Amino acid sequence: FRWVWRATYLSVAGLLGYTCYVIYLDRHPAEQKARDPNKKTLVILGTGWASVSLLKKLDTENYNVVVVSPRNYFLFTPLLPSCTTGTIEHRSIMEPIRSILRHKRASVQYYEAEASSVDPDRKVVKITDNSEVKGATVETEIPYDMLVVGVGAENATFGIPGVREHSCFLKEIGDAQHIRKKIMDCVETAAFKDQSNEEVNRLMHMVVVGGGPTGVEFAGELQDFFEEDIKKLVPEISPRFKVTLIEALPNVLPSFSKQLIDYTENTFREEKIDIMTKTMVKNVTKDTVEAEITKPDGSKELIVIPYGLLVWATGNAVRPVVRDLMAKIPAQKDSRRGLAVNPYLVVQGTRDIWAIGDCAVAGYAPTAQVAAQEGNFLAHLFNTMARTEAQEARIQELSSNLNLVQGGTPPAEAAQEIEALERQLKKIRNVKPFRYTHQGSLAYIGSEKAVADVSWWNGNLATGGSLTYLFWRSAYLSMCFSTRNRVLVLLDWLKSKAFGRDISRE
Ligand code: FAD
Ligand code: NAI
């Protein structure tokens, strides 16, 4: 036993020591080299999964790097549904871009602005700053030698009337905060004096449209919030609380394996979450959703569903800046879902524009995993390109010396160096095209259960339940951007377990 105690003690002390060391390094970054405006200007649009993965691995000494994004932080989206109910506080999953950039070897310029258009002929990006301090919109242009578009996607509404005006989305921190406030607004208003039965039922009806992973995870988090906190603190309205998930296809989580779809649907039934499949929402008003149900005999019926909170999670649509760029490139005329790219992620029809993440069409699903791998690939490609250019310049210099200098460098040595450099060049020029490696899919489904489709040897392992939930938690904890994020998320989990979620409405 003494040995077990000693080993445990040493491991905990080691882990604490290491954490303190990482925190110290984080708080005391080394001096940065100044930007070199004589180097090629690499403009990166966006601070999401794709662009930040690129920035993390990019050797910024090789380029004059400029980052443009309206969001001055990276957002760890997989834990965003947990922020809607206060299981996790929103700042725990945000990492300031300034802190990420400050840890690069050479300094990087950041502008908090939105790219409004790209002119591929003049090689400039028009950027717009809507700062409240200025009180006016400021527009300017940034020239680029190389451009990376990593602006993600916006929410798809398919032009369905009323969606933008009346529903909440779940993509950004502001969306999660808005949902959190609205849930409590519905609860407090339903508990208000002299409400009719019909009105309480409406207010306590939480409708989620879209049975993809976003809709499923949010529905699970919402039901947990109700069971673990609202039911105890506001018992008078609790029998009326209801979550309904509406999905146009015959089942939820279409990208997961059949066994996990069944497991999720059964778990939802146990949790008393109502699933309406083969139901397509056609119209949204202030208080109701109008949807068309396809019945087993194929006939259709239009139903009206009153709601208090409506969360719209029906996937991605192309952002205006991307649509505008696509319209300027003839080779993009047949692309619908984003910028079509070649195997090196170069935007088809251009030479110096790359696209990564949800705004790029490379043949993969729009996920953080794909975006991060594309960002890593591009960093490797750009680092290699810079090394290639440096080697080529050296070869040119040595070659001209060979021709001009009689006395200086002995020609045999110079020739040998050229030969060695050319061998190296051949190796680094041989960058393989981008290939995505799927690690698996994970989703939280409520009641401390999760589902996972994980790549295992050469096959696939489909698993669901409480153990998978522990795996889900540890996987996402380890994937958090920084030690600070990891510690904050862990503390939030402990805090909400011990004291319950904070239901105050700020
Ligand atoms: P984003 O991460 O969306 O980043 C886009 C960036 O571009 C942002 O910084 C934005 O501010 C910026 N931007 C926007 N417009 C402009 C402009 N005009 N000019 C300059 N910058 C601009 N995927 C998984 O693999 N696993 C998960 O568990 C998972 N969970 C998710 C949960 C939720 C709730 C959501 C919404 C998504 C989830 N995803 C998950 C999907 C994943 O988040 C996206 O695929 C990923 O964020 C795409 O990365 P991106 O860099 O392309 O875009
Ligand atoms: P999604 O595209 O995966 O799912 C949207 C769903 O909405 C579809 O099933 C569609 O049939 C349905 N829908 C569309 N219009 C409808 C209508 N009018 N009425 C009813 N249903 C309608 O979108 P989601 O969930 O936002 O995910 C976007 C991307 O992010 C996906 O690639 C997903 O894999 C990824 N993601 C991954 C997560 C994870 O791995 N845990 C979590 C969240 C997102």
Coordinates of C-alpha atoms and ligand atoms in Angstrom, one line a residue:
F1 CA 0.0 0.0 0.0
R2 CA 2.9 2.3 0.9
W3 CA 4.1 2.0 -2.7
V4 CA 0.7 2.7 -4.2
W5 CA 0.4 5.9 -2.0
R6 CA 3.9 7.0 -3.0
A7 CA 3.2 6.4 -6.7
T8 CA -0.1 8.3 -6.5
Y9 CA 1.5 11.1 -4.5
L10 CA 4.3 11.4 -7.0
S11 CA 2.0 11.4 -10.0
V12 CA -0.3 14.1 -8.5
A13 CA 2.7 16.2 -7.5
G14 CA 4.2 15.7 -11.0
L15 CA 1.0 16.7 -12.7
L16 CA 0.6 19.8 -10.5
G17 CA 4.2 20.8 -11.1
Y18 CA 3.9 20.3 -14.9
T19 CA 0.6 22.4 -14.9
C20 CA 2.4 25.2 -12.9
Y21 CA 5.3 25.1 -15.4
V22 CA 2.9 25.4 -18.4
I23 CA 1.0 28.2 -16.7
Y24 CA 4.3 30.0 -16.1
L25 CA 5.4 29.6 -19.7
D26 CA 1.9 30.9 -20.8
R27 CA 2.2 34.0 -18.6
H28 CA 5.8 34.7 -19.7
P29 CA 6.1 34.4 -23.4
A30 CA 9.5 34.9 -25.0
E31 CA 10.4 38.1 -26.9
Q32 CA 9.0 38.1 -30.4
K33 CA 10.9 38.9 -33.6
A34 CA 9.5 42.0 -35.4
R35 CA 7.4 41.4 -38.5
D36 CA 9.3 41.7 -41.7
P37 CA 7.2 43.7 -44.2
N38 CA 9.7 42.7 -46.9
K39 CA 8.6 39.1 -46.7
K40 CA 5.4 37.9 -48.5
T41 CA 2.2 39.1 -46.9
L42 CA 0.1 36.2 -45.8
V43 CA -3.5 37.3 -44.9
I44 CA -5.6 34.8 -42.9
L45 CA -9.3 35.4 -42.5
G46 CA -11.0 34.0 -39.4
T47 CA -10.0 32.8 -35.9
G48 CA -12.0 29.5 -35.9
W49 CA -10.8 25.9 -35.9
A50 CA -9.2 26.0 -39.4
S51 CA -7.3 29.4 -39.1
V52 CA -6.2 28.9 -35.5
S53 CA -4.9 25.3 -36.3
L54 CA -2.9 26.9 -39.2
L55 CA -1.6 29.7 -37.0
K56 CA -0.6 27.2 -34.2
K57 CA 1.8 25.3 -36.5
L58 CA 2.8 28.1 -38.9
D59 CA 6.4 29.4 -38.6
T60 CA 5.5 33.1 -38.6
E61 CA 9.1 34.1 -39.2
N62 CA 8.7 33.2 -42.9
Y63 CA 5.9 35.5 -43.7
N64 CA 4.5 38.9 -42.9
V65 CA 1.3 37.4 -41.3
V66 CA -1.9 39.4 -40.9
V67 CA -5.1 37.9 -39.3
V68 CA -8.5 39.4 -39.8
S69 CA -11.6 38.3 -37.9
P70 CA -14.6 40.0 -36.2
R71 CA -14.1 37.5 -33.3
N72 CA -11.0 38.2 -31.2
Y73 CA -11.0 34.7 -29.7
F74 CA -11.0 31.1 -30.6
L75 CA -14.1 29.2 -29.6
F76 CA -14.1 25.6 -28.6
T77 CA -17.5 24.8 -30.3
P78 CA -17.9 21.1 -29.1
L79 CA -18.7 22.4 -25.6
L80 CA -20.9 25.3 -26.8
P81 CA -24.2 23.4 -26.1
S82 CA -23.2 23.1 -22.4
C83 CA -23.0 26.9 -22.2
T84 CA -26.7 27.3 -23.0
T85 CA -27.7 25.9 -19.6
G86 CA -24.7 27.1 -17.5
T87 CA -23.1 23.6 -17.2
I88 CA -20.0 25.4 -18.5
E89 CA -19.5 29.2 -18.3
H90 CA -18.8 30.7 -21.8
R91 CA -15.4 32.2 -21.0
S92 CA -14.1 28.8 -20.2
I93 CA -14.2 27.7 -23.8
M94 CA -12.8 31.0 -25.3
E95 CA -9.1 31.6 -25.9
P96 CA -8.1 35.2 -26.8
I97 CA -6.4 35.4 -30.2
R98 CA -4.0 38.0 -28.8
S99 CA -2.7 35.4 -26.4
I100 CA -2.4 32.7 -29.2
L101 CA -0.5 35.2 -31.4
R102 CA 1.8 36.5 -28.6
H103 CA 3.2 33.0 -28.4
K104 CA 4.4 32.9 -32.0
R105 CA 8.1 33.3 -32.7
A106 CA 7.6 36.4 -35.0
S107 CA 4.9 38.9 -34.3
V108 CA 1.6 38.8 -36.2
Q109 CA -0.7 41.7 -37.0
Y110 CA -4.3 41.2 -35.9
Y111 CA -7.3 43.4 -37.0
E112 CA -10.7 42.9 -35.4
A113 CA -12.8 43.3 -38.5
E114 CA -14.9 41.5 -41.0
A115 CA -13.7 40.8 -44.5
S116 CA -16.4 42.1 -46.7
S117 CA -15.0 41.3 -50.1
V118 CA -11.9 39.9 -51.9
D119 CA -10.5 41.3 -55.2
P120 CA -8.5 38.4 -56.6
D121 CA -7.2 40.5 -59.6
R122 CA -5.9 43.4 -57.4
K123 CA -5.0 41.0 -54.6
V124 CA -6.6 43.0 -51.9
V125 CA -9.2 42.2 -49.1
K126 CA -11.7 44.9 -48.2
I127 CA -12.2 44.8 -44.4
T128 CA -15.0 46.5 -42.3
D129 CA -14.8 47.5 -38.7
N130 CA -18.1 48.0 -36.9
S131 CA -16.6 49.1 -33.6
E132 CA -19.1 50.7 -31.2
V133 CA -16.4 53.0 -29.9
K134 CA -16.1 54.6 -33.3
G135 CA -19.8 54.8 -33.8
A136 CA -19.3 54.4 -37.5
T137 CA -18.3 51.8 -40.0
V138 CA -14.7 52.0 -41.0
E139 CA -13.6 50.4 -44.3
T140 CA -10.1 49.8 -45.6
E141 CA -8.1 47.5 -47.8
I142 CA -5.3 45.0 -47.1
P143 CA -3.0 43.8 -49.9
Y144 CA -1.9 40.2 -49.9
D145 CA 0.5 37.9 -51.6
M146 CA -1.1 34.8 -50.2
L147 CA -4.6 34.6 -48.8
V148 CA -6.2 32.0 -46.6
V149 CA -10.0 32.0 -46.3
G150 CA -11.2 30.3 -43.1
V151 CA -14.4 32.2 -42.3
G152 CA -16.5 29.2 -41.6
A153 CA -20.2 29.1 -42.5
E154 CA -23.4 30.8 -41.3
N155 CA -26.7 29.3 -40.2
A156 CA -28.8 27.7 -42.9
T157 CA -32.5 28.8 -42.8
F158 CA -33.4 27.7 -46.4
G159 CA -35.4 30.9 -46.7
I160 CA -38.1 29.6 -44.4
P161 CA -40.2 32.6 -43.3
G162 CA -39.9 33.8 -39.7
V163 CA -36.7 31.8 -38.8
R164 CA -34.3 34.7 -38.6
E165 CA -36.8 36.9 -36.8
H166 CA -38.0 34.5 -34.1
S167 CA -35.6 31.6 -33.5
C168 CA -32.3 31.3 -31.7
F169 CA -29.2 29.8 -33.4
L170 CA -26.4 27.9 -31.7
K171 CA -23.1 28.8 -33.4
E172 CA -21.5 31.6 -31.4
I173 CA -21.0 32.5 -27.7
G174 CA -23.7 35.3 -28.1
D175 CA -26.2 32.6 -29.3
A176 CA -25.6 30.4 -26.2
Q177 CA -25.9 33.4 -23.9
H178 CA -29.2 34.4 -25.6
I179 CA -30.6 30.9 -25.3
R180 CA -29.6 30.8 -21.6
K181 CA -31.5 34.0 -20.9
K182 CA -34.5 33.0 -22.9
I183 CA -34.9 29.7 -21.1
M184 CA -35.1 31.5 -17.8
D185 CA -37.3 34.2 -19.3
C186 CA -39.8 31.4 -20.4
V187 CA -39.6 29.8 -16.9
E188 CA -40.1 33.0 -14.9
T189 CA -42.9 34.2 -17.2
A190 CA -44.6 30.9 -17.0
A191 CA -44.4 31.1 -13.2
F192 CA -45.9 34.6 -13.2
K193 CA -49.2 35.3 -11.6
D194 CA -52.5 34.4 -13.3
Q195 CA -51.1 32.8 -16.5
S196 CA -53.6 30.7 -18.5
N197 CA -52.9 27.0 -18.8
E198 CA -52.5 27.3 -22.5
E199 CA -49.9 30.1 -22.1
V200 CA -47.9 28.2 -19.5
N201 CA -47.9 25.1 -21.8
R202 CA -46.6 27.3 -24.7
L203 CA -43.9 29.0 -22.6
M204 CA -42.6 25.7 -21.2
H205 CA -42.5 24.1 -24.7
M206 CA -38.9 24.2 -25.9
V207 CA -38.7 23.3 -29.6
V208 CA -35.4 22.3 -31.4
V209 CA -35.4 22.1 -35.2
G210 CA -32.8 19.9 -36.7
G211 CA -31.8 16.4 -35.5
G212 CA -28.1 16.7 -36.4
P213 CA -25.5 16.6 -33.6
T214 CA -26.1 20.3 -32.6
G215 CA -29.8 19.8 -32.1
V216 CA -29.4 16.5 -30.3
E217 CA -26.7 17.7 -28.0
F218 CA -28.7 20.9 -27.1
A219 CA -31.9 18.9 -26.5
G220 CA -30.0 16.6 -24.1
E221 CA -28.4 19.5 -22.2
L222 CA -31.8 21.2 -21.9
Q223 CA -33.5 18.2 -20.5
D224 CA -30.6 17.7 -18.0
F225 CA -31.0 21.3 -16.9
F226 CA -34.7 20.8 -16.3
E227 CA -34.3 17.5 -14.4
E228 CA -31.4 18.5 -12.3
D229 CA -32.1 22.2 -11.5
I230 CA -35.3 23.8 -12.8
K231 CA -37.6 21.0 -11.5
K232 CA -36.1 21.5 -7.9
L233 CA -36.1 25.3 -7.9
V234 CA -39.4 26.1 -9.7
P235 CA -41.5 23.0 -9.0
E236 CA -44.8 24.6 -9.6
I237 CA -44.4 24.7 -13.4
S238 CA -42.2 21.6 -13.8
P239 CA -45.0 19.2 -15.0
R240 CA -45.5 21.4 -18.1
F241 CA -41.8 21.5 -19.2
K242 CA -41.4 19.7 -22.6
V243 CA -38.6 19.4 -25.1
T244 CA -39.5 18.5 -28.7
L245 CA -36.9 17.8 -31.4
I246 CA -38.1 18.1 -35.0
E247 CA -36.2 16.5 -37.9
A248 CA -37.1 16.3 -41.6
L249 CA -35.4 13.0 -42.2
P250 CA -36.7 9.6 -40.9
N251 CA -34.1 9.6 -38.0
V252 CA -31.9 11.9 -35.9
L253 CA -28.1 11.9 -36.2
P254 CA -28.0 10.7 -39.8
S255 CA -24.2 10.6 -39.9
F256 CA -24.0 8.1 -37.0
S257 CA -24.3 4.3 -37.3
K258 CA -27.8 2.8 -37.1
Q259 CA -27.2 1.2 -33.7
L260 CA -26.3 4.6 -32.2
I261 CA -29.3 6.3 -33.9
D262 CA -31.6 3.7 -32.2
Y263 CA -29.8 4.1 -28.9
T264 CA -30.2 7.9 -29.0
E265 CA -33.8 7.7 -30.0
N266 CA -34.5 5.3 -27.1
T267 CA -32.6 7.4 -24.6
F268 CA -34.6 10.4 -25.7
R269 CA -37.8 8.6 -25.2
E270 CA -36.7 7.6 -21.6
E271 CA -35.7 11.2 -21.0
K272 CA -39.2 12.2 -22.2
I273 CA -37.8 14.3 -25.1
D274 CA -40.4 14.2 -27.9
I275 CA -38.8 13.3 -31.3
M276 CA -40.8 14.2 -34.4
T277 CA -39.1 12.7 -37.4
K278 CA -40.2 13.1 -41.1
T279 CA -41.4 16.5 -40.0
M280 CA -40.4 19.5 -42.1
V281 CA -40.8 23.0 -40.6
K282 CA -42.3 25.3 -43.3
N283 CA -43.0 28.5 -41.4
V284 CA -42.2 30.2 -38.1
T285 CA -44.3 32.8 -36.3
K286 CA -43.6 34.6 -33.0
D287 CA -45.3 31.8 -30.9
T288 CA -45.7 28.9 -33.3
V289 CA -43.9 26.6 -35.7
E290 CA -45.8 25.3 -38.7
A291 CA -44.6 21.9 -39.9
E292 CA -45.5 19.2 -42.4
I293 CA -45.6 15.6 -41.2
T294 CA -45.2 12.8 -43.6
K295 CA -47.4 9.9 -42.3
P296 CA -46.5 6.2 -42.7
D297 CA -49.0 5.9 -45.6
G298 CA -47.2 8.8 -47.4
S299 CA -49.9 11.4 -46.9
K300 CA -48.9 14.8 -45.4
E301 CA -50.4 16.8 -42.6
L302 CA -49.8 20.4 -41.6
I303 CA -49.5 20.9 -37.9
V304 CA -49.1 24.1 -35.7
I305 CA -46.8 23.8 -32.6
P306 CA -46.8 26.5 -30.0
Y307 CA -43.4 27.2 -28.4
G308 CA -41.7 29.4 -25.8
L309 CA -38.2 28.8 -27.0
L310 CA -37.2 27.8 -30.5
V311 CA -33.7 26.8 -31.4
W312 CA -32.8 26.4 -35.0
A313 CA -30.0 24.0 -35.8
T314 CA -30.4 22.9 -39.5
G315 CA -26.8 23.1 -40.6
N316 CA -24.6 25.4 -42.6
A317 CA -24.9 28.0 -45.4
V318 CA -22.3 29.9 -47.3
R319 CA -21.2 33.3 -45.9
P320 CA -21.8 36.4 -48.1
V321 CA -18.0 37.1 -48.4
V322 CA -17.4 33.6 -49.7
R323 CA -20.4 33.8 -52.1
D324 CA -19.1 37.1 -53.4
L325 CA -15.6 35.6 -54.0
M326 CA -17.1 32.5 -55.7
A327 CA -19.0 34.8 -58.1
K328 CA -15.7 36.5 -59.1
I329 CA -13.9 33.2 -60.1
P330 CA -15.3 31.5 -63.2
A331 CA -14.0 28.1 -62.1
Q332 CA -16.3 28.2 -59.1
K333 CA -19.5 28.6 -61.1
D334 CA -20.7 25.0 -60.4
S335 CA -19.8 25.1 -56.7
R336 CA -22.8 25.5 -54.4
R337 CA -21.7 24.7 -50.8
G338 CA -18.5 26.8 -50.6
L339 CA -15.1 27.4 -52.3
A340 CA -14.1 24.3 -54.3
V341 CA -10.5 23.5 -53.6
N342 CA -7.9 21.2 -55.1
P343 CA -6.0 18.5 -53.1
Y344 CA -3.6 21.2 -51.9
L345 CA -6.6 23.3 -50.7
V346 CA -5.9 26.0 -53.3
V347 CA -9.2 27.6 -54.4
Q348 CA -9.9 26.3 -57.9
G349 CA -9.3 29.0 -60.5
T350 CA -6.8 30.9 -58.4
R351 CA -3.0 30.5 -57.6
D352 CA -2.6 32.3 -54.3
I353 CA -5.9 31.8 -52.4
W354 CA -6.4 28.8 -50.1
A355 CA -9.7 27.9 -48.4
I356 CA -10.0 25.7 -45.2
G357 CA -12.7 24.6 -42.8
D358 CA -16.5 25.0 -43.3
C359 CA -16.2 27.5 -46.2
A360 CA -14.1 25.0 -48.3
V361 CA -15.5 22.2 -50.3
A362 CA -12.8 19.4 -50.2
G363 CA -15.2 16.4 -50.1
Y364 CA -15.4 16.1 -46.3
A365 CA -18.1 16.9 -43.7
P366 CA -18.0 20.4 -42.1
T367 CA -16.5 19.5 -38.8
A368 CA -13.9 20.8 -36.4
Q369 CA -11.8 17.7 -37.0
V370 CA -11.6 18.4 -40.7
A371 CA -11.0 22.1 -40.2
A372 CA -8.2 21.5 -37.8
Q373 CA -6.5 18.9 -40.0
E374 CA -6.8 21.2 -43.0
G375 CA -5.2 24.1 -41.0
N376 CA -2.3 21.8 -39.9
F377 CA -1.8 20.7 -43.5
L378 CA -1.6 24.2 -44.7
A379 CA 0.9 25.2 -42.0
H380 CA 3.1 22.3 -43.1
L381 CA 2.7 23.4 -46.8
F382 CA 3.5 27.0 -46.1
N383 CA 6.5 26.2 -43.9
T384 CA 7.8 23.9 -46.7
M385 CA 7.2 26.5 -49.4
A386 CA 9.2 29.1 -47.3
R387 CA 12.1 26.6 -46.9
T388 CA 12.0 25.7 -50.6
E389 CA 12.2 29.4 -51.5
A390 CA 15.2 29.9 -49.1
Q391 CA 17.0 26.9 -50.5
E392 CA 16.4 28.0 -54.1
A393 CA 17.7 31.5 -53.3
R394 CA 20.9 29.9 -51.8
I395 CA 21.4 27.7 -54.8
Q396 CA 21.0 30.7 -57.1
E397 CA 23.6 32.6 -55.0
L398 CA 26.1 29.7 -55.0
S399 CA 25.6 29.2 -58.8
S400 CA 26.3 32.8 -59.5
N401 CA 29.4 32.6 -57.2
L402 CA 30.6 29.6 -59.2
N403 CA 30.4 31.6 -62.4
L404 CA 31.8 34.8 -61.1
V405 CA 34.3 34.1 -58.3
Q406 CA 37.7 32.6 -59.1
G407 CA 39.4 32.9 -55.7
G408 CA 36.6 32.9 -53.0
T409 CA 34.6 29.7 -52.4
P410 CA 36.4 26.7 -53.9
P411 CA 34.2 25.6 -56.8
A412 CA 34.2 22.0 -55.7
E413 CA 32.8 22.8 -52.3
A414 CA 30.1 25.1 -53.8
A415 CA 29.1 22.4 -56.2
Q416 CA 28.9 19.9 -53.4
E417 CA 26.7 22.3 -51.4
I418 CA 24.5 22.9 -54.4
E419 CA 24.1 19.1 -54.8
A420 CA 23.2 18.7 -51.1
L421 CA 20.7 21.5 -51.3
E422 CA 19.1 20.1 -54.4
R423 CA 18.7 16.7 -52.7
Q424 CA 17.0 18.5 -49.7
L425 CA 14.8 20.5 -52.1
K426 CA 13.6 17.3 -53.9
K427 CA 12.6 15.9 -50.5
I428 CA 10.7 19.0 -49.3
R429 CA 9.1 19.6 -52.6
N430 CA 7.5 16.2 -52.3
V431 CA 4.6 17.4 -50.1
K432 CA 1.7 14.9 -50.4
P433 CA -1.8 16.3 -51.1
F434 CA -4.2 16.7 -48.1
R435 CA -5.8 13.5 -46.8
Y436 CA -8.3 13.6 -43.9
T437 CA -8.0 11.0 -41.2
H438 CA -11.3 10.4 -39.4
Q439 CA -10.8 9.8 -35.7
G440 CA -14.5 9.2 -35.0
S441 CA -17.6 11.1 -34.0
L442 CA -18.8 11.9 -30.5
A443 CA -22.1 13.4 -29.3
Y444 CA -23.6 14.0 -25.8
I445 CA -27.2 12.9 -25.6
G446 CA -28.2 13.9 -22.0
S447 CA -28.6 11.9 -18.7
E448 CA -24.8 11.6 -18.6
K449 CA -24.8 9.4 -21.7
A450 CA -22.9 9.9 -25.0
V451 CA -22.6 8.1 -28.3
A452 CA -19.3 7.5 -30.1
D453 CA -18.5 6.1 -33.6
V454 CA -14.8 5.7 -33.2
S455 CA -12.2 4.4 -35.8
W456 CA -10.7 1.2 -34.3
W457 CA -7.9 -0.7 -36.0
N458 CA -9.2 -0.9 -39.6
G459 CA -12.9 -0.9 -38.6
N460 CA -15.4 1.1 -36.6
L461 CA -16.5 0.9 -32.9
A462 CA -20.0 2.1 -32.2
T463 CA -20.7 2.6 -28.5
G464 CA -23.1 4.5 -26.3
G465 CA -23.8 5.0 -22.6
S466 CA -22.3 6.3 -19.4
L467 CA -18.7 5.0 -20.0
T468 CA -18.9 6.6 -23.4
Y469 CA -19.9 9.8 -21.6
L470 CA -16.7 9.6 -19.5
F471 CA -14.7 9.1 -22.7
W472 CA -16.6 12.1 -24.3
R473 CA -15.6 14.3 -21.3
S474 CA -12.0 13.2 -21.2
A475 CA -11.6 13.5 -25.0
Y476 CA -13.0 17.1 -25.1
L477 CA -11.1 18.1 -22.0
S478 CA -7.8 17.0 -23.6
M479 CA -8.8 18.7 -26.8
C480 CA -9.4 22.1 -25.2
F481 CA -7.2 24.8 -26.6
S482 CA -5.1 25.7 -23.5
T483 CA -4.3 24.6 -20.0
R484 CA -6.4 27.6 -18.8
N485 CA -9.4 26.3 -20.8
R486 CA -8.9 22.8 -19.4
V487 CA -8.7 23.9 -15.8
L488 CA -11.8 26.2 -16.2
V489 CA -13.9 23.6 -17.9
L490 CA -13.0 21.0 -15.2
L491 CA -13.9 23.5 -12.4
D492 CA -17.2 24.4 -14.2
W493 CA -18.1 20.7 -14.3
L494 CA -17.3 20.3 -10.6
K495 CA -19.2 23.5 -9.7
S496 CA -22.4 22.6 -11.6
K497 CA -22.3 19.1 -10.1
A498 CA -21.8 20.3 -6.5
F499 CA -24.0 23.5 -6.5
G500 CA -26.3 23.1 -9.5
R501 CA -26.4 25.4 -12.5
D502 CA -26.8 29.1 -11.9
I503 CA -30.3 30.0 -13.0
S504 CA -30.1 33.7 -12.5
R505 CA -30.9 35.7 -15.6
E506 CA -28.4 38.5 -16.2
Ligands
FAD1 P1 -15.4 28.6 -37.4 O1 -14.8 27.8 -36.3 O2 -16.9 28.9 -37.4 O3 -14.6 29.9 -37.5 C1 -14.9 30.9 -38.5 C2 -14.1 32.2 -38.1 O4 -14.3 33.1 -39.2 C3 -14.6 32.8 -36.9 O5 -13.6 33.3 -36.1 C4 -15.5 34.0 -37.4 O6 -15.6 35.0 -36.5 C5 -14.6 34.4 -38.6 N1 -15.4 35.1 -39.6 C6 -16.7 35.0 -40.0 N2 -17.0 35.9 -41.0 C7 -15.8 36.5 -41.3 C8 -15.5 37.5 -42.2 N3 -16.4 38.0 -43.1 N4 -14.2 37.9 -42.3 C9 -13.3 37.4 -41.4 N5 -13.5 36.5 -40.5 C10 -14.8 36.0 -40.4 N6 -17.3 19.6 -35.0 C11 -16.7 18.5 -34.5 O7 -15.8 17.9 -35.2 N7 -16.9 18.0 -33.3 C12 -17.8 18.6 -32.5 O8 -18.1 18.1 -31.4 C13 -18.5 19.7 -32.9 N8 -19.4 20.3 -32.1 C14 -20.0 21.5 -32.6 C15 -21.0 22.1 -31.8 C16 -21.7 23.2 -32.2 C17 -22.7 23.8 -31.3 C18 -21.4 23.7 -33.5 C19 -22.1 25.0 -33.9 C20 -20.4 23.1 -34.3 C21 -19.8 22.0 -33.9 N9 -18.8 21.3 -34.7 C22 -18.2 20.2 -34.2 C23 -18.5 21.9 -36.0 C24 -17.3 22.8 -35.9 O9 -17.5 23.8 -34.9 C25 -17.1 23.5 -37.3 O10 -17.0 22.5 -38.3 C26 -15.8 24.3 -37.2 O11 -16.0 25.4 -36.3 C27 -15.4 24.8 -38.5 O12 -14.2 25.6 -38.4 P2 -14.0 26.9 -39.3 O13 -12.6 27.4 -38.8 O14 -14.2 26.6 -40.7 O15 -15.1 27.9 -38.8
NAI2 P1 -26.6 19.0 -39.7 O1 -26.5 19.5 -41.1 O2 -25.7 17.9 -39.2 O3 -28.1 18.6 -39.3 C1 -29.2 19.5 -39.6 C2 -30.4 18.7 -39.6 O4 -31.5 19.5 -39.8 C3 -30.5 17.7 -40.8 O5 -30.6 16.4 -40.3 C4 -31.7 18.1 -41.6 O6 -32.4 17.0 -42.1 C5 -32.5 18.9 -40.6 N1 -33.4 19.9 -41.2 C6 -33.0 20.8 -42.2 N2 -34.1 21.6 -42.5 C7 -35.1 21.2 -41.7 C8 -36.5 21.7 -41.5 N3 -36.9 22.7 -42.2 N4 -37.2 21.0 -40.6 C9 -36.7 20.0 -39.9 N5 -35.5 19.6 -40.0 C10 -34.7 20.1 -40.9 O7 -26.4 20.4 -38.8 P2 -25.7 20.6 -37.4 O8 -26.2 19.6 -36.3 O9 -25.8 22.0 -37.1 O10 -24.1 20.3 -37.6 C11 -23.4 21.0 -38.5 C12 -22.0 20.4 -38.7 O11 -21.3 20.4 -37.5 C13 -22.1 18.9 -39.1 O12 -21.1 18.6 -40.0 C14 -21.9 18.2 -37.8 O13 -21.3 16.9 -38.0 C15 -21.0 19.1 -37.0 N6 -21.2 19.0 -35.6 C16 -20.6 17.9 -35.0 C17 -20.9 17.7 -33.6 C18 -20.3 16.5 -33.0 O14 -19.5 15.8 -33.6 N7 -20.6 16.2 -31.7 C19 -21.7 18.6 -32.8 C20 -22.3 19.7 -33.6 C21 -22.0 19.8 -34.9

